Each structure stands twice: as C-alpha cells, then as structure tokens.
PDB file with SEQRES, HELIX, SHEET and CRYST1 records, atoms N, CA, C and O in Angstrom:
SEQRES   1 A   74  MET LYS VAL LEU LEU LEU LEU VAL LEU LEU PHE VAL TRP          
SEQRES   2 A   74  ALA PRO VAL ALA ALA GLU SER SER PRO PRO ALA ALA PRO          
SEQRES   3 A   74  LYS GLU ASP PRO SER VAL ARG ASP GLN ILE LYS ALA ALA          
SEQRES   4 A   74  ARG ALA ARG GLU LYS ALA ASP GLU ALA THR GLY PRO GLN          
SEQRES   5 A   74  GLU ARG ALA TRP ASP ARG ASP ALA GLY GLY LYS ARG PRO          
SEQRES   6 A   74  TRP ASN GLN THR ARG GLU PRO PRO LYS                          
HELIX    1 AA1 LEU A    4  LEU A    7  1                                   4    
HELIX    2 AA2 ARG A   42  THR A   49  1                                   8    
HELIX    3 AA3 ALA A   55  ASP A   57  5                                   3    
CRYST1    1.000    1.000    1.000  90.00  90.00  90.00 P 1           1          
ATOM      1  N   MET A   1     -30.695  49.124   0.910  1.00  0.00           N  
ATOM      2  CA  MET A   1     -31.115  47.751  -0.075  1.00  0.00           C  
ATOM      3  C   MET A   1     -30.030  47.507  -0.158  1.00  0.00           C  
ATOM      4  O   MET A   1     -29.518  46.723   0.641  1.00  0.00           O  
ATOM      5  N   LYS A   2     -29.387  48.037  -1.054  1.00  0.00           N  
ATOM      6  CA  LYS A   2     -27.718  47.338  -1.459  1.00  0.00           C  
ATOM      7  C   LYS A   2     -26.956  46.407  -1.197  1.00  0.00           C  
ATOM      8  O   LYS A   2     -26.521  45.520  -1.931  1.00  0.00           O  
ATOM      9  N   VAL A   3     -26.698  46.721   0.455  1.00  0.00           N  
ATOM     10  CA  VAL A   3     -25.967  46.003   1.141  1.00  0.00           C  
ATOM     11  C   VAL A   3     -27.351  44.896   1.243  1.00  0.00           C  
ATOM     12  O   VAL A   3     -26.976  43.732   1.375  1.00  0.00           O  
ATOM     13  N   LEU A   4     -28.464  45.024   1.213  1.00  0.00           N  
ATOM     14  CA  LEU A   4     -28.864  43.981   2.232  1.00  0.00           C  
ATOM     15  C   LEU A   4     -28.372  42.995   0.264  1.00  0.00           C  
ATOM     16  O   LEU A   4     -27.581  42.066   0.420  1.00  0.00           O  
ATOM     17  N   LEU A   5     -28.788  43.221  -1.145  1.00  0.00           N  
ATOM     18  CA  LEU A   5     -28.416  42.723  -2.159  1.00  0.00           C  
ATOM     19  C   LEU A   5     -27.167  42.655  -2.078  1.00  0.00           C  
ATOM     20  O   LEU A   5     -26.823  41.776  -2.867  1.00  0.00           O  
ATOM     21  N   LEU A   6     -26.336  43.059  -1.599  1.00  0.00           N  
ATOM     22  CA  LEU A   6     -24.677  42.894  -1.305  1.00  0.00           C  
ATOM     23  C   LEU A   6     -24.993  41.260  -0.768  1.00  0.00           C  
ATOM     24  O   LEU A   6     -24.871  40.229  -1.429  1.00  0.00           O  
ATOM     25  N   LEU A   7     -25.571  41.459   1.084  1.00  0.00           N  
ATOM     26  CA  LEU A   7     -25.809  40.061   0.960  1.00  0.00           C  
ATOM     27  C   LEU A   7     -25.768  38.823   0.629  1.00  0.00           C  
ATOM     28  O   LEU A   7     -24.985  37.876   0.702  1.00  0.00           O  
ATOM     29  N   VAL A   8     -27.645  39.248  -0.067  1.00  0.00           N  
ATOM     30  CA  VAL A   8     -27.559  37.734  -0.895  1.00  0.00           C  
ATOM     31  C   VAL A   8     -27.232  37.063  -1.646  1.00  0.00           C  
ATOM     32  O   VAL A   8     -27.686  36.090  -2.247  1.00  0.00           O  
ATOM     33  N   LEU A   9     -25.699  38.046  -1.605  1.00  0.00           N  
ATOM     34  CA  LEU A   9     -25.353  37.390  -3.504  1.00  0.00           C  
ATOM     35  C   LEU A   9     -23.802  37.405  -3.103  1.00  0.00           C  
ATOM     36  O   LEU A   9     -22.930  37.563  -3.957  1.00  0.00           O  
ATOM     37  N   LEU A  10     -23.523  37.230  -1.756  1.00  0.00           N  
ATOM     38  CA  LEU A  10     -22.562  36.742  -1.569  1.00  0.00           C  
ATOM     39  C   LEU A  10     -22.965  35.595  -0.788  1.00  0.00           C  
ATOM     40  O   LEU A  10     -22.121  34.793  -0.386  1.00  0.00           O  
ATOM     41  N   PHE A  11     -24.992  35.078   0.924  1.00  0.00           N  
ATOM     42  CA  PHE A  11     -25.096  33.815   0.537  1.00  0.00           C  
ATOM     43  C   PHE A  11     -25.295  32.783  -0.394  1.00  0.00           C  
ATOM     44  O   PHE A  11     -25.399  31.599  -0.074  1.00  0.00           O  
ATOM     45  N   VAL A  12     -25.349  33.205  -1.517  1.00  0.00           N  
ATOM     46  CA  VAL A  12     -25.439  32.600  -2.829  1.00  0.00           C  
ATOM     47  C   VAL A  12     -24.101  32.180  -3.404  1.00  0.00           C  
ATOM     48  O   VAL A  12     -23.833  30.990  -3.567  1.00  0.00           O  
ATOM     49  N   TRP A  13     -23.376  33.024  -3.669  1.00  0.00           N  
ATOM     50  CA  TRP A  13     -21.946  32.835  -4.350  1.00  0.00           C  
ATOM     51  C   TRP A  13     -20.774  32.671  -3.651  1.00  0.00           C  
ATOM     52  O   TRP A  13     -19.665  33.011  -4.062  1.00  0.00           O  
ATOM     53  N   ALA A  14     -21.093  31.984  -2.262  1.00  0.00           N  
ATOM     54  CA  ALA A  14     -19.867  31.380  -0.990  1.00  0.00           C  
ATOM     55  C   ALA A  14     -20.178  29.897  -0.696  1.00  0.00           C  
ATOM     56  O   ALA A  14     -19.656  29.193   0.169  1.00  0.00           O  
ATOM     57  N   PRO A  15     -21.379  29.477  -1.817  1.00  0.00           N  
ATOM     58  CA  PRO A  15     -20.972  27.099  -1.581  1.00  0.00           C  
ATOM     59  C   PRO A  15     -20.163  27.536  -2.905  1.00  0.00           C  
ATOM     60  O   PRO A  15     -18.950  27.532  -2.700  1.00  0.00           O  
ATOM     61  N   VAL A  16     -20.634  28.013  -4.569  1.00  0.00           N  
ATOM     62  CA  VAL A  16     -20.206  28.219  -5.386  1.00  0.00           C  
ATOM     63  C   VAL A  16     -18.625  28.038  -5.409  1.00  0.00           C  
ATOM     64  O   VAL A  16     -17.840  27.373  -6.085  1.00  0.00           O  
ATOM     65  N   ALA A  17     -18.499  29.182  -4.067  1.00  0.00           N  
ATOM     66  CA  ALA A  17     -16.575  30.011  -4.697  1.00  0.00           C  
ATOM     67  C   ALA A  17     -16.328  28.058  -4.047  1.00  0.00           C  
ATOM     68  O   ALA A  17     -15.750  27.213  -4.730  1.00  0.00           O  
ATOM     69  N   ALA A  18     -16.745  27.868  -3.080  1.00  0.00           N  
ATOM     70  CA  ALA A  18     -16.165  27.412  -2.221  1.00  0.00           C  
ATOM     71  C   ALA A  18     -15.632  25.561  -2.644  1.00  0.00           C  
ATOM     72  O   ALA A  18     -14.739  24.858  -2.172  1.00  0.00           O  
ATOM     73  N   GLU A  19     -17.044  25.209  -4.109  1.00  0.00           N  
ATOM     74  CA  GLU A  19     -16.278  24.431  -4.705  1.00  0.00           C  
ATOM     75  C   GLU A  19     -15.787  23.644  -5.788  1.00  0.00           C  
ATOM     76  O   GLU A  19     -15.905  22.656  -6.512  1.00  0.00           O  
ATOM     77  N   SER A  20     -14.802  25.278  -5.275  1.00  0.00           N  
ATOM     78  CA  SER A  20     -13.998  25.434  -7.153  1.00  0.00           C  
ATOM     79  C   SER A  20     -13.312  24.470  -7.743  1.00  0.00           C  
ATOM     80  O   SER A  20     -13.064  24.525  -8.948  1.00  0.00           O  
ATOM     81  N   SER A  21     -12.809  23.182  -6.752  1.00  0.00           N  
ATOM     82  CA  SER A  21     -11.486  22.259  -7.038  1.00  0.00           C  
ATOM     83  C   SER A  21     -12.515  20.975  -7.632  1.00  0.00           C  
ATOM     84  O   SER A  21     -13.387  20.384  -6.995  1.00  0.00           O  
ATOM     85  N   PRO A  22     -12.177  20.803  -8.806  1.00  0.00           N  
ATOM     86  CA  PRO A  22     -13.118  19.193  -8.471  1.00  0.00           C  
ATOM     87  C   PRO A  22     -12.989  18.302  -8.230  1.00  0.00           C  
ATOM     88  O   PRO A  22     -11.894  18.184  -7.679  1.00  0.00           O  
ATOM     89  N   PRO A  23     -13.537  17.353  -8.303  1.00  0.00           N  
ATOM     90  CA  PRO A  23     -13.578  15.967  -7.091  1.00  0.00           C  
ATOM     91  C   PRO A  23     -12.364  15.173  -7.658  1.00  0.00           C  
ATOM     92  O   PRO A  23     -11.953  15.201  -8.818  1.00  0.00           O  
ATOM     93  N   ALA A  24     -11.846  14.424  -6.556  1.00  0.00           N  
ATOM     94  CA  ALA A  24     -10.637  13.918  -7.022  1.00  0.00           C  
ATOM     95  C   ALA A  24     -10.814  12.242  -7.793  1.00  0.00           C  
ATOM     96  O   ALA A  24     -11.193  11.223  -7.216  1.00  0.00           O  
ATOM     97  N   ALA A  25     -10.477  12.359  -8.986  1.00  0.00           N  
ATOM     98  CA  ALA A  25      -9.928  11.433  -9.139  1.00  0.00           C  
ATOM     99  C   ALA A  25     -10.316   9.128  -8.068  1.00  0.00           C  
ATOM    100  O   ALA A  25      -9.708   8.627  -7.122  1.00  0.00           O  
ATOM    101  N   PRO A  26     -11.483   8.550  -8.903  1.00  0.00           N  
ATOM    102  CA  PRO A  26     -11.183   7.512  -7.780  1.00  0.00           C  
ATOM    103  C   PRO A  26      -9.286   6.917  -7.912  1.00  0.00           C  
ATOM    104  O   PRO A  26      -8.448   7.137  -8.788  1.00  0.00           O  
ATOM    105  N   LYS A  27      -9.186   5.910  -6.267  1.00  0.00           N  
ATOM    106  CA  LYS A  27      -7.615   5.965  -7.395  1.00  0.00           C  
ATOM    107  C   LYS A  27      -7.693   4.792  -7.456  1.00  0.00           C  
ATOM    108  O   LYS A  27      -8.469   4.156  -6.742  1.00  0.00           O  
ATOM    109  N   GLU A  28      -6.666   4.091  -8.583  1.00  0.00           N  
ATOM    110  CA  GLU A  28      -6.503   3.303  -9.410  1.00  0.00           C  
ATOM    111  C   GLU A  28      -6.036   1.472  -8.580  1.00  0.00           C  
ATOM    112  O   GLU A  28      -5.343   1.451  -7.563  1.00  0.00           O  
ATOM    113  N   ASP A  29      -6.228   0.980  -8.820  1.00  0.00           N  
ATOM    114  CA  ASP A  29      -5.517  -0.607  -7.817  1.00  0.00           C  
ATOM    115  C   ASP A  29      -4.672  -0.914  -8.550  1.00  0.00           C  
ATOM    116  O   ASP A  29      -4.774  -0.773  -9.769  1.00  0.00           O  
ATOM    117  N   PRO A  30      -3.571  -1.440  -7.914  1.00  0.00           N  
ATOM    118  CA  PRO A  30      -2.462  -1.478  -8.652  1.00  0.00           C  
ATOM    119  C   PRO A  30      -2.724  -2.785  -9.265  1.00  0.00           C  
ATOM    120  O   PRO A  30      -3.363  -3.811  -9.032  1.00  0.00           O  
ATOM    121  N   SER A  31      -1.564  -2.042 -10.586  1.00  0.00           N  
ATOM    122  CA  SER A  31      -0.850  -3.302 -11.405  1.00  0.00           C  
ATOM    123  C   SER A  31      -0.771  -4.778 -10.707  1.00  0.00           C  
ATOM    124  O   SER A  31      -0.815  -5.157  -9.536  1.00  0.00           O  
ATOM    125  N   VAL A  32      -0.646  -5.375 -11.855  1.00  0.00           N  
ATOM    126  CA  VAL A  32      -1.113  -6.551 -11.363  1.00  0.00           C  
ATOM    127  C   VAL A  32       1.171  -7.217 -10.996  1.00  0.00           C  
ATOM    128  O   VAL A  32       1.609  -8.084 -10.240  1.00  0.00           O  
ATOM    129  N   ARG A  33       1.761  -6.452 -11.770  1.00  0.00           N  
ATOM    130  CA  ARG A  33       3.169  -6.101 -11.888  1.00  0.00           C  
ATOM    131  C   ARG A  33       3.493  -5.978 -10.239  1.00  0.00           C  
ATOM    132  O   ARG A  33       4.216  -6.540  -9.416  1.00  0.00           O  
ATOM    133  N   ASP A  34       2.255  -4.618 -10.284  1.00  0.00           N  
ATOM    134  CA  ASP A  34       3.076  -3.934  -9.143  1.00  0.00           C  
ATOM    135  C   ASP A  34       2.493  -4.618  -7.783  1.00  0.00           C  
ATOM    136  O   ASP A  34       2.770  -4.314  -6.623  1.00  0.00           O  
ATOM    137  N   GLN A  35       1.489  -5.764  -8.320  1.00  0.00           N  
ATOM    138  CA  GLN A  35       0.993  -6.094  -6.656  1.00  0.00           C  
ATOM    139  C   GLN A  35       1.823  -7.063  -5.586  1.00  0.00           C  
ATOM    140  O   GLN A  35       1.394  -7.231  -4.444  1.00  0.00           O  
ATOM    141  N   ILE A  36       2.533  -8.204  -8.363  1.00  0.00           N  
ATOM    142  CA  ILE A  36       4.542  -8.740  -7.131  1.00  0.00           C  
ATOM    143  C   ILE A  36       4.447  -9.012  -6.919  1.00  0.00           C  
ATOM    144  O   ILE A  36       4.031 -10.107  -6.540  1.00  0.00           O  
ATOM    145  N   LYS A  37       5.201  -7.135  -6.914  1.00  0.00           N  
ATOM    146  CA  LYS A  37       6.317  -6.624  -6.473  1.00  0.00           C  
ATOM    147  C   LYS A  37       6.506  -6.087  -4.980  1.00  0.00           C  
ATOM    148  O   LYS A  37       7.471  -6.002  -4.221  1.00  0.00           O  
ATOM    149  N   ALA A  38       5.320  -5.801  -4.912  1.00  0.00           N  
ATOM    150  CA  ALA A  38       5.497  -5.646  -3.558  1.00  0.00           C  
ATOM    151  C   ALA A  38       4.365  -6.959  -2.220  1.00  0.00           C  
ATOM    152  O   ALA A  38       3.614  -6.624  -1.304  1.00  0.00           O  
ATOM    153  N   ALA A  39       4.845  -8.762  -2.837  1.00  0.00           N  
ATOM    154  CA  ALA A  39       3.773  -9.074  -2.379  1.00  0.00           C  
ATOM    155  C   ALA A  39       6.094 -10.083  -2.649  1.00  0.00           C  
ATOM    156  O   ALA A  39       6.313 -11.100  -1.991  1.00  0.00           O  
ATOM    157  N   ARG A  40       6.849  -9.714  -3.254  1.00  0.00           N  
ATOM    158  CA  ARG A  40       8.052 -10.372  -3.152  1.00  0.00           C  
ATOM    159  C   ARG A  40       8.490  -9.288  -2.632  1.00  0.00           C  
ATOM    160  O   ARG A  40       9.630  -9.745  -2.550  1.00  0.00           O  
ATOM    161  N   ALA A  41       8.606  -8.215  -2.189  1.00  0.00           N  
ATOM    162  CA  ALA A  41       9.262  -7.049  -1.369  1.00  0.00           C  
ATOM    163  C   ALA A  41       9.153  -8.083   0.231  1.00  0.00           C  
ATOM    164  O   ALA A  41      10.014  -8.616   0.931  1.00  0.00           O  
ATOM    165  N   ARG A  42       7.308  -7.981   0.328  1.00  0.00           N  
ATOM    166  CA  ARG A  42       7.159  -8.462   2.102  1.00  0.00           C  
ATOM    167  C   ARG A  42       7.778  -9.982   2.158  1.00  0.00           C  
ATOM    168  O   ARG A  42       8.021 -10.453   3.268  1.00  0.00           O  
ATOM    169  N   GLU A  43       8.104 -10.957   0.670  1.00  0.00           N  
ATOM    170  CA  GLU A  43       7.897 -11.759   2.277  1.00  0.00           C  
ATOM    171  C   GLU A  43       9.600 -11.794   1.911  1.00  0.00           C  
ATOM    172  O   GLU A  43      10.210 -12.590   2.625  1.00  0.00           O  
ATOM    173  N   LYS A  44      10.579 -10.929   0.749  1.00  0.00           N  
ATOM    174  CA  LYS A  44      12.528 -10.878   1.933  1.00  0.00           C  
ATOM    175  C   LYS A  44      12.026 -10.371   3.288  1.00  0.00           C  
ATOM    176  O   LYS A  44      12.373 -10.747   4.407  1.00  0.00           O  
ATOM    177  N   ALA A  45      11.086  -9.384   2.926  1.00  0.00           N  
ATOM    178  CA  ALA A  45      11.345  -8.644   4.078  1.00  0.00           C  
ATOM    179  C   ALA A  45      11.249 -10.052   5.595  1.00  0.00           C  
ATOM    180  O   ALA A  45      11.913 -10.118   6.630  1.00  0.00           O  
ATOM    181  N   ASP A  46      10.052 -11.036   5.022  1.00  0.00           N  
ATOM    182  CA  ASP A  46       9.308 -11.715   5.971  1.00  0.00           C  
ATOM    183  C   ASP A  46      11.112 -12.497   6.308  1.00  0.00           C  
ATOM    184  O   ASP A  46      11.384 -12.564   7.506  1.00  0.00           O  
ATOM    185  N   GLU A  47      12.003 -12.925   5.510  1.00  0.00           N  
ATOM    186  CA  GLU A  47      12.701 -13.968   5.100  1.00  0.00           C  
ATOM    187  C   GLU A  47      13.790 -13.403   6.126  1.00  0.00           C  
ATOM    188  O   GLU A  47      14.237 -14.096   7.040  1.00  0.00           O  
ATOM    189  N   ALA A  48      14.262 -11.784   5.837  1.00  0.00           N  
ATOM    190  CA  ALA A  48      14.896 -11.220   7.070  1.00  0.00           C  
ATOM    191  C   ALA A  48      14.535 -11.394   8.316  1.00  0.00           C  
ATOM    192  O   ALA A  48      15.418 -12.147   8.726  1.00  0.00           O  
ATOM    193  N   THR A  49      13.973 -11.239   9.007  1.00  0.00           N  
ATOM    194  CA  THR A  49      12.734 -11.235  10.078  1.00  0.00           C  
ATOM    195  C   THR A  49      12.915 -12.443  10.141  1.00  0.00           C  
ATOM    196  O   THR A  49      14.009 -12.668  10.658  1.00  0.00           O  
ATOM    197  N   GLY A  50      12.349 -13.393   9.855  1.00  0.00           N  
ATOM    198  CA  GLY A  50      11.457 -15.016   9.621  1.00  0.00           C  
ATOM    199  C   GLY A  50      12.684 -15.305  11.254  1.00  0.00           C  
ATOM    200  O   GLY A  50      12.061 -15.499  12.298  1.00  0.00           O  
ATOM    201  N   PRO A  51      14.183 -15.316  11.363  1.00  0.00           N  
ATOM    202  CA  PRO A  51      14.680 -16.260  12.533  1.00  0.00           C  
ATOM    203  C   PRO A  51      13.716 -16.223  14.192  1.00  0.00           C  
ATOM    204  O   PRO A  51      13.420 -17.113  14.989  1.00  0.00           O  
ATOM    205  N   GLN A  52      13.503 -14.979  14.162  1.00  0.00           N  
ATOM    206  CA  GLN A  52      12.919 -13.838  14.798  1.00  0.00           C  
ATOM    207  C   GLN A  52      11.577 -15.142  15.519  1.00  0.00           C  
ATOM    208  O   GLN A  52      11.503 -16.178  16.181  1.00  0.00           O  
ATOM    209  N   GLU A  53      10.637 -14.011  14.705  1.00  0.00           N  
ATOM    210  CA  GLU A  53       9.529 -14.693  14.482  1.00  0.00           C  
ATOM    211  C   GLU A  53       8.987 -15.691  14.780  1.00  0.00           C  
ATOM    212  O   GLU A  53       8.258 -15.940  15.740  1.00  0.00           O  
ATOM    213  N   ARG A  54       9.559 -16.718  13.402  1.00  0.00           N  
ATOM    214  CA  ARG A  54       9.077 -18.471  13.855  1.00  0.00           C  
ATOM    215  C   ARG A  54      10.436 -19.294  13.211  1.00  0.00           C  
ATOM    216  O   ARG A  54      10.771 -19.713  12.103  1.00  0.00           O  
ATOM    217  N   ALA A  55      11.021 -19.263  14.617  1.00  0.00           N  
ATOM    218  CA  ALA A  55      12.120 -19.956  14.799  1.00  0.00           C  
ATOM    219  C   ALA A  55      11.652 -21.640  14.097  1.00  0.00           C  
ATOM    220  O   ALA A  55      12.023 -22.391  13.195  1.00  0.00           O  
ATOM    221  N   TRP A  56      10.877 -21.604  14.909  1.00  0.00           N  
ATOM    222  CA  TRP A  56      10.792 -23.341  14.625  1.00  0.00           C  
ATOM    223  C   TRP A  56      10.769 -23.734  13.337  1.00  0.00           C  
ATOM    224  O   TRP A  56      11.131 -24.909  13.388  1.00  0.00           O  
ATOM    225  N   ASP A  57      10.544 -23.432  12.127  1.00  0.00           N  
ATOM    226  CA  ASP A  57      10.898 -24.035  10.669  1.00  0.00           C  
ATOM    227  C   ASP A  57      11.768 -23.890  10.297  1.00  0.00           C  
ATOM    228  O   ASP A  57      11.926 -23.985   9.080  1.00  0.00           O  
ATOM    229  N   ARG A  58      13.076 -23.501  11.357  1.00  0.00           N  
ATOM    230  CA  ARG A  58      14.596 -22.667  10.409  1.00  0.00           C  
ATOM    231  C   ARG A  58      15.860 -23.757  11.210  1.00  0.00           C  
ATOM    232  O   ARG A  58      15.882 -23.984  12.420  1.00  0.00           O  
ATOM    233  N   ASP A  59      16.736 -24.257  10.302  1.00  0.00           N  
ATOM    234  CA  ASP A  59      18.165 -24.384  11.237  1.00  0.00           C  
ATOM    235  C   ASP A  59      18.073 -23.547  11.083  1.00  0.00           C  
ATOM    236  O   ASP A  59      17.408 -22.668  10.536  1.00  0.00           O  
ATOM    237  N   ALA A  60      19.449 -23.954  12.060  1.00  0.00           N  
ATOM    238  CA  ALA A  60      20.242 -23.121  13.328  1.00  0.00           C  
ATOM    239  C   ALA A  60      21.176 -22.220  11.551  1.00  0.00           C  
ATOM    240  O   ALA A  60      22.265 -21.741  11.867  1.00  0.00           O  
ATOM    241  N   GLY A  61      21.024 -22.132  10.855  1.00  0.00           N  
ATOM    242  CA  GLY A  61      21.630 -21.293   9.068  1.00  0.00           C  
ATOM    243  C   GLY A  61      20.125 -20.239   9.626  1.00  0.00           C  
ATOM    244  O   GLY A  61      20.405 -19.069   9.887  1.00  0.00           O  
ATOM    245  N   GLY A  62      18.582 -20.677   9.793  1.00  0.00           N  
ATOM    246  CA  GLY A  62      18.221 -19.251   9.068  1.00  0.00           C  
ATOM    247  C   GLY A  62      17.507 -20.052   8.518  1.00  0.00           C  
ATOM    248  O   GLY A  62      16.377 -19.971   8.998  1.00  0.00           O  
ATOM    249  N   LYS A  63      17.606 -21.120   7.411  1.00  0.00           N  
ATOM    250  CA  LYS A  63      16.769 -21.958   6.199  1.00  0.00           C  
ATOM    251  C   LYS A  63      15.549 -22.517   6.780  1.00  0.00           C  
ATOM    252  O   LYS A  63      15.359 -23.175   7.802  1.00  0.00           O  
ATOM    253  N   ARG A  64      14.882 -22.145   5.991  1.00  0.00           N  
ATOM    254  CA  ARG A  64      13.511 -23.276   5.731  1.00  0.00           C  
ATOM    255  C   ARG A  64      14.578 -23.640   5.041  1.00  0.00           C  
ATOM    256  O   ARG A  64      15.540 -23.166   4.436  1.00  0.00           O  
ATOM    257  N   PRO A  65      13.614 -25.599   5.618  1.00  0.00           N  
ATOM    258  CA  PRO A  65      13.959 -26.364   4.581  1.00  0.00           C  
ATOM    259  C   PRO A  65      13.524 -26.883   3.420  1.00  0.00           C  
ATOM    260  O   PRO A  65      14.088 -27.882   2.972  1.00  0.00           O  
ATOM    261  N   TRP A  66      12.674 -26.416   2.884  1.00  0.00           N  
ATOM    262  CA  TRP A  66      12.655 -26.368   1.113  1.00  0.00           C  
ATOM    263  C   TRP A  66      13.388 -24.684   0.640  1.00  0.00           C  
ATOM    264  O   TRP A  66      13.033 -24.087  -0.376  1.00  0.00           O  
ATOM    265  N   ASN A  67      14.170 -24.288   1.369  1.00  0.00           N  
ATOM    266  CA  ASN A  67      15.010 -23.356   0.601  1.00  0.00           C  
ATOM    267  C   ASN A  67      15.889 -23.820   0.994  1.00  0.00           C  
ATOM    268  O   ASN A  67      16.534 -22.940   1.564  1.00  0.00           O  
ATOM    269  N   GLN A  68      16.675 -25.311   1.096  1.00  0.00           N  
ATOM    270  CA  GLN A  68      18.081 -26.035   1.083  1.00  0.00           C  
ATOM    271  C   GLN A  68      18.513 -26.282   0.099  1.00  0.00           C  
ATOM    272  O   GLN A  68      17.730 -26.916  -0.608  1.00  0.00           O  
ATOM    273  N   THR A  69      19.573 -26.051  -0.391  1.00  0.00           N  
ATOM    274  CA  THR A  69      20.463 -26.462  -1.478  1.00  0.00           C  
ATOM    275  C   THR A  69      20.817 -27.760  -0.996  1.00  0.00           C  
ATOM    276  O   THR A  69      21.685 -28.115  -0.199  1.00  0.00           O  
ATOM    277  N   ARG A  70      19.685 -28.596  -1.856  1.00  0.00           N  
ATOM    278  CA  ARG A  70      21.113 -30.428  -1.508  1.00  0.00           C  
ATOM    279  C   ARG A  70      22.097 -31.019  -1.924  1.00  0.00           C  
ATOM    280  O   ARG A  70      21.815 -32.013  -2.593  1.00  0.00           O  
ATOM    281  N   GLU A  71      22.997 -30.843  -1.818  1.00  0.00           N  
ATOM    282  CA  GLU A  71      24.101 -31.641  -2.916  1.00  0.00           C  
ATOM    283  C   GLU A  71      24.111 -33.237  -2.583  1.00  0.00           C  
ATOM    284  O   GLU A  71      24.031 -33.587  -1.406  1.00  0.00           O  
ATOM    285  N   PRO A  72      24.245 -34.563  -4.018  1.00  0.00           N  
ATOM    286  CA  PRO A  72      23.626 -35.392  -3.886  1.00  0.00           C  
ATOM    287  C   PRO A  72      24.951 -36.251  -3.664  1.00  0.00           C  
ATOM    288  O   PRO A  72      26.063 -35.985  -4.123  1.00  0.00           O  
ATOM    289  N   PRO A  73      24.632 -37.235  -2.940  1.00  0.00           N  
ATOM    290  CA  PRO A  73      26.094 -38.138  -1.741  1.00  0.00           C  
ATOM    291  C   PRO A  73      26.922 -38.345  -3.087  1.00  0.00           C  
ATOM    292  O   PRO A  73      26.495 -38.503  -4.230  1.00  0.00           O  
ATOM    293  N   LYS A  74      28.366 -38.294  -2.569  1.00  0.00           N  
ATOM    294  CA  LYS A  74      29.353 -38.315  -3.672  1.00  0.00           C  
ATOM    295  C   LYS A  74      29.614 -40.122  -3.212  1.00  0.00           C  
ATOM    296  O   LYS A  74      30.422 -40.808  -3.837  1.00  0.00           O  
TER     297      LYS A  74                                                      
END                                                                             
C-alpha cells in the first residue's frame, strides 16, 4: 500500500516539479535609436561591399553620384 501511495505521489508531483521555472518574458522590440543604429550599420556595410554588388551605379572611385562632392568651377 505504501509503494502504491508513493507511486501516485510521484506521478502527481513530477509534472509540477518540471514546471518550476517561470515562463520567459516576451522579447521587446528594439528602440527607435537601436533601429537607427542598425540601419546605419547596414548602410555602412553596404557601402563597403557595394562596388562588387552594385558596380553599375558607381564611378571608378567606388562612389555613387549622389555621394560625390562637387566643387564649383573656378
């Protein structure tokens, strides 16, 4: 009888013991500042690898037309 009682307690207690850790908190979205930092990092990486990927919109120096500084004629 004692063995049966111990087995019943074991089967009842095992699922309760398995759930001892609290559920994980939901992951928050990154802040606007972090999103801007990530976007700038992606743009910088794109700039570094750009000439190989998109050579058609760059000059011989690797700059895009809208990124070039124009000097006024003298």
